[in-house]
Amino acid sequence: MTASELPEQALDGELEPQKPLAEPFLPFEISISESDLRQLSPALLAYLGDAVFELYVRQSLLLPPKRIRNYHQEVVSKVRAEAQLDYLQTLMPYLTEAECEVVRRGRNATTTRSRRAAPDVYQQASALETLIGYLYLTDRSRLSHLFSLLTLDLPSSPSS
């Protein structure tokens, strides 16, 4: 959509805030066998989950329209390790035993260190990303349900 196709109010910045899209856009349906899935490391699932989560956050924050810089800062604040730790804590009571096992594997597999987050925070954030990557490959409807339980209105961490 080009600027000329946007409603007049959107260009003036007076568009009323709208609810996030009901169903997150999760592109590229992938069919993966159980044996192939078992070959994927938690780190690889976290790598995929990181991208899926950022796409979800970007999509959720599209409306109301804002300047790209402000949009970017808001997205970054929501995908930081500290925010992901909060999101994981929100989801934990709703996870199945199998999902808790994926979280545990993701947390325990983290070997790299973040320059910006404490090791335990980084491990928990990686655990959330591992779960998201796993569900993206295995159960999109469950992933959508868990996303619907999140509120992106959690306090933002200050940028470093």
PDB file of N, CA and C in Angstrom, residues 22-97:
ATOM      1  N   ALA A  22      -6.417 -10.410  14.355  1.00  0.00           N
ATOM      2  CA  ALA A  22      -6.858 -11.531  15.186  1.00  0.00           C
ATOM      3  C   ALA A  22      -5.977 -12.759  15.009  1.00  0.00           C
ATOM      4  N   GLU A  23      -5.604 -13.049  13.811  1.00  0.00           N
ATOM      5  CA  GLU A  23      -4.823 -14.243  13.502  1.00  0.00           C
ATOM      6  C   GLU A  23      -3.460 -13.797  12.991  1.00  0.00           C
ATOM      7  N   PRO A  24      -2.376 -14.102  13.723  1.00  0.00           N
ATOM      8  CA  PRO A  24      -1.061 -13.690  13.234  1.00  0.00           C
ATOM      9  C   PRO A  24      -0.758 -14.308  11.872  1.00  0.00           C
ATOM     10  N   PHE A  25      -0.102 -13.540  11.057  1.00  0.00           N
ATOM     11  CA  PHE A  25       0.328 -14.028   9.747  1.00  0.00           C
ATOM     12  C   PHE A  25       1.569 -14.875   9.953  1.00  0.00           C
ATOM     13  N   LEU A  26       1.467 -16.146   9.674  1.00  0.00           N
ATOM     14  CA  LEU A  26       2.592 -17.061   9.812  1.00  0.00           C
ATOM     15  C   LEU A  26       2.858 -17.671   8.447  1.00  0.00           C
ATOM     16  N   PRO A  27       3.814 -17.116   7.728  1.00  0.00           N
ATOM     17  CA  PRO A  27       4.034 -17.518   6.342  1.00  0.00           C
ATOM     18  C   PRO A  27       4.692 -18.887   6.195  1.00  0.00           C
ATOM     19  N   PHE A  28       4.694 -19.354   4.980  1.00  0.00           N
ATOM     20  CA  PHE A  28       5.478 -20.514   4.560  1.00  0.00           C
ATOM     21  C   PHE A  28       5.157 -21.785   5.336  1.00  0.00           C
ATOM     22  N   GLU A  29       4.018 -22.364   5.022  1.00  0.00           N
ATOM     23  CA  GLU A  29       3.675 -23.655   5.619  1.00  0.00           C
ATOM     24  C   GLU A  29       4.783 -24.656   5.301  1.00  0.00           C
ATOM     25  N   ILE A  30       5.239 -25.341   6.319  1.00  0.00           N
ATOM     26  CA  ILE A  30       6.315 -26.311   6.158  1.00  0.00           C
ATOM     27  C   ILE A  30       5.824 -27.646   6.703  1.00  0.00           C
ATOM     28  N   SER A  31       6.033 -28.682   5.944  1.00  0.00           N
ATOM     29  CA  SER A  31       5.715 -30.020   6.410  1.00  0.00           C
ATOM     30  C   SER A  31       7.033 -30.676   6.803  1.00  0.00           C
ATOM     31  N   ILE A  32       7.134 -31.060   8.066  1.00  0.00           N
ATOM     32  CA  ILE A  32       8.386 -31.641   8.551  1.00  0.00           C
ATOM     33  C   ILE A  32       8.058 -32.935   9.295  1.00  0.00           C
ATOM     34  N   SER A  33       8.819 -33.958   9.008  1.00  0.00           N
ATOM     35  CA  SER A  33       8.582 -35.250   9.656  1.00  0.00           C
ATOM     36  C   SER A  33       9.114 -35.205  11.090  1.00  0.00           C
ATOM     37  N   GLU A  34       8.602 -36.109  11.905  1.00  0.00           N
ATOM     38  CA  GLU A  34       9.051 -36.198  13.294  1.00  0.00           C
ATOM     39  C   GLU A  34      10.546 -36.504  13.363  1.00  0.00           C
ATOM     40  N   SER A  35      11.045 -37.359  12.472  1.00  0.00           N
ATOM     41  CA  SER A  35      12.475 -37.690  12.496  1.00  0.00           C
ATOM     42  C   SER A  35      13.321 -36.488  12.083  1.00  0.00           C
ATOM     43  N   ASP A  36      12.848 -35.710  11.106  1.00  0.00           N
ATOM     44  CA  ASP A  36      13.578 -34.496  10.724  1.00  0.00           C
ATOM     45  C   ASP A  36      13.552 -33.475  11.855  1.00  0.00           C
ATOM     46  N   LEU A  37      12.420 -33.369  12.521  1.00  0.00           N
ATOM     47  CA  LEU A  37      12.292 -32.420  13.625  1.00  0.00           C
ATOM     48  C   LEU A  37      13.267 -32.764  14.746  1.00  0.00           C
ATOM     49  N   ARG A  38      13.423 -34.037  15.040  1.00  0.00           N
ATOM     50  CA  ARG A  38      14.349 -34.463  16.099  1.00  0.00           C
ATOM     51  C   ARG A  38      15.798 -34.142  15.769  1.00  0.00           C
ATOM     52  N   GLN A  39      16.103 -33.967  14.490  1.00  0.00           N
ATOM     53  CA  GLN A  39      17.471 -33.640  14.083  1.00  0.00           C
ATOM     54  C   GLN A  39      17.804 -32.165  14.292  1.00  0.00           C
ATOM     55  N   LEU A  40      16.791 -31.337  14.485  1.00  0.00           N
ATOM     56  CA  LEU A  40      17.019 -29.904  14.640  1.00  0.00           C
ATOM     57  C   LEU A  40      17.428 -29.592  16.076  1.00  0.00           C
ATOM     58  N   SER A  41      18.512 -28.876  16.225  1.00  0.00           N
ATOM     59  CA  SER A  41      18.991 -28.513  17.558  1.00  0.00           C
ATOM     60  C   SER A  41      18.101 -27.426  18.154  1.00  0.00           C
ATOM     61  N   PRO A  42      18.075 -27.324  19.479  1.00  0.00           N
ATOM     62  CA  PRO A  42      17.343 -26.225  20.103  1.00  0.00           C
ATOM     63  C   PRO A  42      17.842 -24.859  19.616  1.00  0.00           C
ATOM     64  N   ALA A  43      19.130 -24.749  19.349  1.00  0.00           N
ATOM     65  CA  ALA A  43      19.671 -23.478  18.850  1.00  0.00           C
ATOM     66  C   ALA A  43      19.077 -23.123  17.491  1.00  0.00           C
ATOM     67  N   LEU A  44      18.902 -24.115  16.638  1.00  0.00           N
ATOM     68  CA  LEU A  44      18.309 -23.866  15.324  1.00  0.00           C
ATOM     69  C   LEU A  44      16.826 -23.505  15.457  1.00  0.00           C
ATOM     70  N   LEU A  45      16.122 -24.176  16.359  1.00  0.00           N
ATOM     71  CA  LEU A  45      14.722 -23.824  16.606  1.00  0.00           C
ATOM     72  C   LEU A  45      14.614 -22.402  17.161  1.00  0.00           C
ATOM     73  N   ALA A  46      15.550 -22.021  18.043  1.00  0.00           N
ATOM     74  CA  ALA A  46      15.555 -20.661  18.590  1.00  0.00           C
ATOM     75  C   ALA A  46      15.850 -19.638  17.501  1.00  0.00           C
ATOM     76  N   TYR A  47      16.732 -19.974  16.588  1.00  0.00           N
ATOM     77  CA  TYR A  47      17.054 -19.087  15.464  1.00  0.00           C
ATOM     78  C   TYR A  47      15.799 -18.817  14.636  1.00  0.00           C
ATOM     79  N   LEU A  48      15.051 -19.869  14.346  1.00  0.00           N
ATOM     80  CA  LEU A  48      13.795 -19.723  13.612  1.00  0.00           C
ATOM     81  C   LEU A  48      12.768 -18.969  14.459  1.00  0.00           C
ATOM     82  N   GLY A  49      12.658 -19.333  15.721  1.00  0.00           N
ATOM     83  CA  GLY A  49      11.700 -18.696  16.618  1.00  0.00           C
ATOM     84  C   GLY A  49      11.941 -17.211  16.786  1.00  0.00           C
ATOM     85  N   ASP A  50      13.198 -16.802  16.781  1.00  0.00           N
ATOM     86  CA  ASP A  50      13.542 -15.380  16.868  1.00  0.00           C
ATOM     87  C   ASP A  50      12.926 -14.617  15.699  1.00  0.00           C
ATOM     88  N   ALA A  51      13.065 -15.152  14.504  1.00  0.00           N
ATOM     89  CA  ALA A  51      12.524 -14.491  13.305  1.00  0.00           C
ATOM     90  C   ALA A  51      10.996 -14.474  13.333  1.00  0.00           C
ATOM     91  N   VAL A  52      10.386 -15.577  13.727  1.00  0.00           N
ATOM     92  CA  VAL A  52       8.924 -15.660  13.773  1.00  0.00           C
ATOM     93  C   VAL A  52       8.379 -14.679  14.812  1.00  0.00           C
ATOM     94  N   PHE A  53       9.019 -14.610  15.975  1.00  0.00           N
ATOM     95  CA  PHE A  53       8.544 -13.709  17.024  1.00  0.00           C
ATOM     96  C   PHE A  53       8.679 -12.250  16.596  1.00  0.00           C
ATOM     97  N   GLU A  54       9.790 -11.911  15.976  1.00  0.00           N
ATOM     98  CA  GLU A  54       9.945 -10.523  15.528  1.00  0.00           C
ATOM     99  C   GLU A  54       8.893 -10.172  14.479  1.00  0.00           C
ATOM    100  N   LEU A  55       8.599 -11.085  13.572  1.00  0.00           N
ATOM    101  CA  LEU A  55       7.552 -10.834  12.579  1.00  0.00           C
ATOM    102  C   LEU A  55       6.201 -10.636  13.270  1.00  0.00           C
ATOM    103  N   TYR A  56       5.905 -11.460  14.266  1.00  0.00           N
ATOM    104  CA  TYR A  56       4.657 -11.314  15.018  1.00  0.00           C
ATOM    105  C   TYR A  56       4.587  -9.939  15.688  1.00  0.00           C
ATOM    106  N   VAL A  57       5.661  -9.518  16.340  1.00  0.00           N
ATOM    107  CA  VAL A  57       5.667  -8.222  17.027  1.00  0.00           C
ATOM    108  C   VAL A  57       5.521  -7.093  16.021  1.00  0.00           C
ATOM    109  N   ARG A  58       6.266  -7.152  14.931  1.00  0.00           N
ATOM    110  CA  ARG A  58       6.161  -6.099  13.910  1.00  0.00           C
ATOM    111  C   ARG A  58       4.735  -5.991  13.393  1.00  0.00           C
ATOM    112  N   GLN A  59       4.131  -7.117  13.105  1.00  0.00           N
ATOM    113  CA  GLN A  59       2.759  -7.131  12.593  1.00  0.00           C
ATOM    114  C   GLN A  59       1.794  -6.560  13.626  1.00  0.00           C
ATOM    115  N   SER A  60       1.972  -6.922  14.879  1.00  0.00           N
ATOM    116  CA  SER A  60       1.060  -6.496  15.937  1.00  0.00           C
ATOM    117  C   SER A  60       1.126  -4.999  16.204  1.00  0.00           C
ATOM    118  N   LEU A  61       2.260  -4.392  15.921  1.00  0.00           N
ATOM    119  CA  LEU A  61       2.454  -2.972  16.223  1.00  0.00           C
ATOM    120  C   LEU A  61       2.254  -2.068  15.014  1.00  0.00           C
ATOM    121  N   LEU A  62       1.778  -2.614  13.907  1.00  0.00           N
ATOM    122  CA  LEU A  62       1.616  -1.807  12.689  1.00  0.00           C
ATOM    123  C   LEU A  62       0.657  -0.636  12.864  1.00  0.00           C
ATOM    124  N   LEU A  63      -0.412  -0.846  13.620  1.00  0.00           N
ATOM    125  CA  LEU A  63      -1.419   0.200  13.787  1.00  0.00           C
ATOM    126  C   LEU A  63      -1.412   0.687  15.222  1.00  0.00           C
ATOM    127  N   PRO A  64      -1.557   1.944  15.474  1.00  0.00           N
ATOM    128  CA  PRO A  64      -1.701   3.017  14.493  1.00  0.00           C
ATOM    129  C   PRO A  64      -0.361   3.310  13.823  1.00  0.00           C
ATOM    130  N   PRO A  65      -0.412   3.867  12.617  1.00  0.00           N
ATOM    131  CA  PRO A  65       0.828   4.197  11.901  1.00  0.00           C
ATOM    132  C   PRO A  65       1.691   5.161  12.710  1.00  0.00           C
ATOM    133  N   LYS A  66       2.987   4.987  12.615  1.00  0.00           N
ATOM    134  CA  LYS A  66       3.933   5.863  13.311  1.00  0.00           C
ATOM    135  C   LYS A  66       5.189   5.987  12.471  1.00  0.00           C
ATOM    136  N   ARG A  67       6.044   6.864  12.851  1.00  0.00           N
ATOM    137  CA  ARG A  67       7.312   7.027  12.132  1.00  0.00           C
ATOM    138  C   ARG A  67       8.132   5.740  12.252  1.00  0.00           C
ATOM    139  N   ILE A  68       8.875   5.438  11.207  1.00  0.00           N
ATOM    140  CA  ILE A  68       9.664   4.198  11.182  1.00  0.00           C
ATOM    141  C   ILE A  68      10.597   4.117  12.388  1.00  0.00           C
ATOM    142  N   ARG A  69      11.246   5.213  12.733  1.00  0.00           N
ATOM    143  CA  ARG A  69      12.183   5.187  13.865  1.00  0.00           C
ATOM    144  C   ARG A  69      11.451   4.794  15.152  1.00  0.00           C
ATOM    145  N   ASN A  70      10.284   5.386  15.389  1.00  0.00           N
ATOM    146  CA  ASN A  70       9.508   5.062  16.592  1.00  0.00           C
ATOM    147  C   ASN A  70       9.018   3.620  16.554  1.00  0.00           C
ATOM    148  N   TYR A  71       8.589   3.203  15.388  1.00  0.00           N
ATOM    149  CA  TYR A  71       8.135   1.829  15.188  1.00  0.00           C
ATOM    150  C   TYR A  71       9.278   0.865  15.504  1.00  0.00           C
ATOM    151  N   HIS A  72      10.443   1.139  14.956  1.00  0.00           N
ATOM    152  CA  HIS A  72      11.609   0.284  15.171  1.00  0.00           C
ATOM    153  C   HIS A  72      11.965   0.217  16.659  1.00  0.00           C
ATOM    154  N   GLN A  73      11.985   1.355  17.327  1.00  0.00           N
ATOM    155  CA  GLN A  73      12.328   1.371  18.755  1.00  0.00           C
ATOM    156  C   GLN A  73      11.333   0.555  19.579  1.00  0.00           C
ATOM    157  N   GLU A  74      10.060   0.651  19.224  1.00  0.00           N
ATOM    158  CA  GLU A  74       9.046  -0.109  19.949  1.00  0.00           C
ATOM    159  C   GLU A  74       9.210  -1.612  19.704  1.00  0.00           C
ATOM    160  N   VAL A  75       9.466  -1.988  18.462  1.00  0.00           N
ATOM    161  CA  VAL A  75       9.684  -3.405  18.146  1.00  0.00           C
ATOM    162  C   VAL A  75      10.902  -3.923  18.902  1.00  0.00           C
ATOM    163  N   VAL A  76      12.001  -3.183  18.863  1.00  0.00           N
ATOM    164  CA  VAL A  76      13.224  -3.612  19.549  1.00  0.00           C
ATOM    165  C   VAL A  76      12.966  -3.797  21.042  1.00  0.00           C
ATOM    166  N   SER A  77      12.194  -2.899  21.643  1.00  0.00           N
ATOM    167  CA  SER A  77      11.916  -3.017  23.079  1.00  0.00           C
ATOM    168  C   SER A  77      11.112  -4.279  23.396  1.00  0.00           C
ATOM    169  N   LYS A  78      10.316  -4.750  22.455  1.00  0.00           N
ATOM    170  CA  LYS A  78       9.474  -5.926  22.686  1.00  0.00           C
ATOM    171  C   LYS A  78      10.187  -7.243  22.391  1.00  0.00           C
ATOM    172  N   VAL A  79      11.257  -7.205  21.614  1.00  0.00           N
ATOM    173  CA  VAL A  79      11.966  -8.447  21.283  1.00  0.00           C
ATOM    174  C   VAL A  79      13.266  -8.598  22.071  1.00  0.00           C
ATOM    175  N   ARG A  80      13.551  -7.666  22.952  1.00  0.00           N
ATOM    176  CA  ARG A  80      14.735  -7.776  23.813  1.00  0.00           C
ATOM    177  C   ARG A  80      14.599  -8.986  24.738  1.00  0.00           C
ATOM    178  N   ALA A  81      15.709  -9.503  25.191  1.00  0.00           N
ATOM    179  CA  ALA A  81      15.707 -10.685  26.057  1.00  0.00           C
ATOM    180  C   ALA A  81      14.871 -10.461  27.313  1.00  0.00           C
ATOM    181  N   GLU A  82      14.962  -9.284  27.909  1.00  0.00           N
ATOM    182  CA  GLU A  82      14.213  -9.009  29.135  1.00  0.00           C
ATOM    183  C   GLU A  82      12.702  -9.091  28.894  1.00  0.00           C
ATOM    184  N   ALA A  83      12.245  -8.560  27.785  1.00  0.00           N
ATOM    185  CA  ALA A  83      10.819  -8.632  27.456  1.00  0.00           C
ATOM    186  C   ALA A  83      10.418 -10.076  27.158  1.00  0.00           C
ATOM    187  N   GLN A  84      11.280 -10.805  26.461  1.00  0.00           N
ATOM    188  CA  GLN A  84      10.967 -12.200  26.146  1.00  0.00           C
ATOM    189  C   GLN A  84      10.861 -13.033  27.419  1.00  0.00           C
ATOM    190  N   LEU A  85      11.678 -12.726  28.417  1.00  0.00           N
ATOM    191  CA  LEU A  85      11.577 -13.406  29.708  1.00  0.00           C
ATOM    192  C   LEU A  85      10.190 -13.169  30.309  1.00  0.00           C
ATOM    193  N   ASP A  86       9.709 -11.928  30.258  1.00  0.00           N
ATOM    194  CA  ASP A  86       8.363 -11.623  30.761  1.00  0.00           C
ATOM    195  C   ASP A  86       7.296 -12.400  29.991  1.00  0.00           C
ATOM    196  N   TYR A  87       7.439 -12.471  28.676  1.00  0.00           N
ATOM    197  CA  TYR A  87       6.461 -13.198  27.858  1.00  0.00           C
ATOM    198  C   TYR A  87       6.470 -14.687  28.200  1.00  0.00           C
ATOM    199  N   LEU A  88       7.654 -15.254  28.385  1.00  0.00           N
ATOM    200  CA  LEU A  88       7.737 -16.674  28.736  1.00  0.00           C
ATOM    201  C   LEU A  88       7.056 -16.928  30.077  1.00  0.00           C
ATOM    202  N   GLN A  89       7.296 -16.063  31.052  1.00  0.00           N
ATOM    203  CA  GLN A  89       6.662 -16.229  32.361  1.00  0.00           C
ATOM    204  C   GLN A  89       5.139 -16.141  32.252  1.00  0.00           C
ATOM    205  N   THR A  90       4.649 -15.294  31.359  1.00  0.00           N
ATOM    206  CA  THR A  90       3.211 -15.186  31.126  1.00  0.00           C
ATOM    207  C   THR A  90       2.651 -16.490  30.560  1.00  0.00           C
ATOM    208  N   LEU A  91       3.400 -17.124  29.658  1.00  0.00           N
ATOM    209  CA  LEU A  91       2.910 -18.321  28.969  1.00  0.00           C
ATOM    210  C   LEU A  91       3.068 -19.614  29.768  1.00  0.00           C
ATOM    211  N   MET A  92       4.024 -19.677  30.683  1.00  0.00           N
ATOM    212  CA  MET A  92       4.348 -20.937  31.365  1.00  0.00           C
ATOM    213  C   MET A  92       3.126 -21.656  31.957  1.00  0.00           C
ATOM    214  N   PRO A  93       2.186 -20.976  32.610  1.00  0.00           N
ATOM    215  CA  PRO A  93       1.041 -21.708  33.174  1.00  0.00           C
ATOM    216  C   PRO A  93       0.152 -22.375  32.121  1.00  0.00           C
ATOM    217  N   TYR A  94       0.271 -21.960  30.880  1.00  0.00           N
ATOM    218  CA  TYR A  94      -0.594 -22.471  29.813  1.00  0.00           C
ATOM    219  C   TYR A  94       0.071 -23.557  28.967  1.00  0.00           C
ATOM    220  N   LEU A  95       1.332 -23.839  29.224  1.00  0.00           N
ATOM    221  CA  LEU A  95       2.068 -24.784  28.381  1.00  0.00           C
ATOM    222  C   LEU A  95       1.784 -26.223  28.777  1.00  0.00           C
ATOM    223  N   THR A  96       1.790 -27.084  27.776  1.00  0.00           N
ATOM    224  CA  THR A  96       1.648 -28.518  28.005  1.00  0.00           C
ATOM    225  C   THR A  96       2.971 -29.070  28.523  1.00  0.00           C
ATOM    226  N   GLU A  97       2.957 -30.307  28.979  1.00  0.00           N
ATOM    227  CA  GLU A  97       4.203 -30.942  29.424  1.00  0.00           C
ATOM    228  C   GLU A  97       5.222 -30.998  28.290  1.00  0.00           C
TER     229      GLU A  97
END
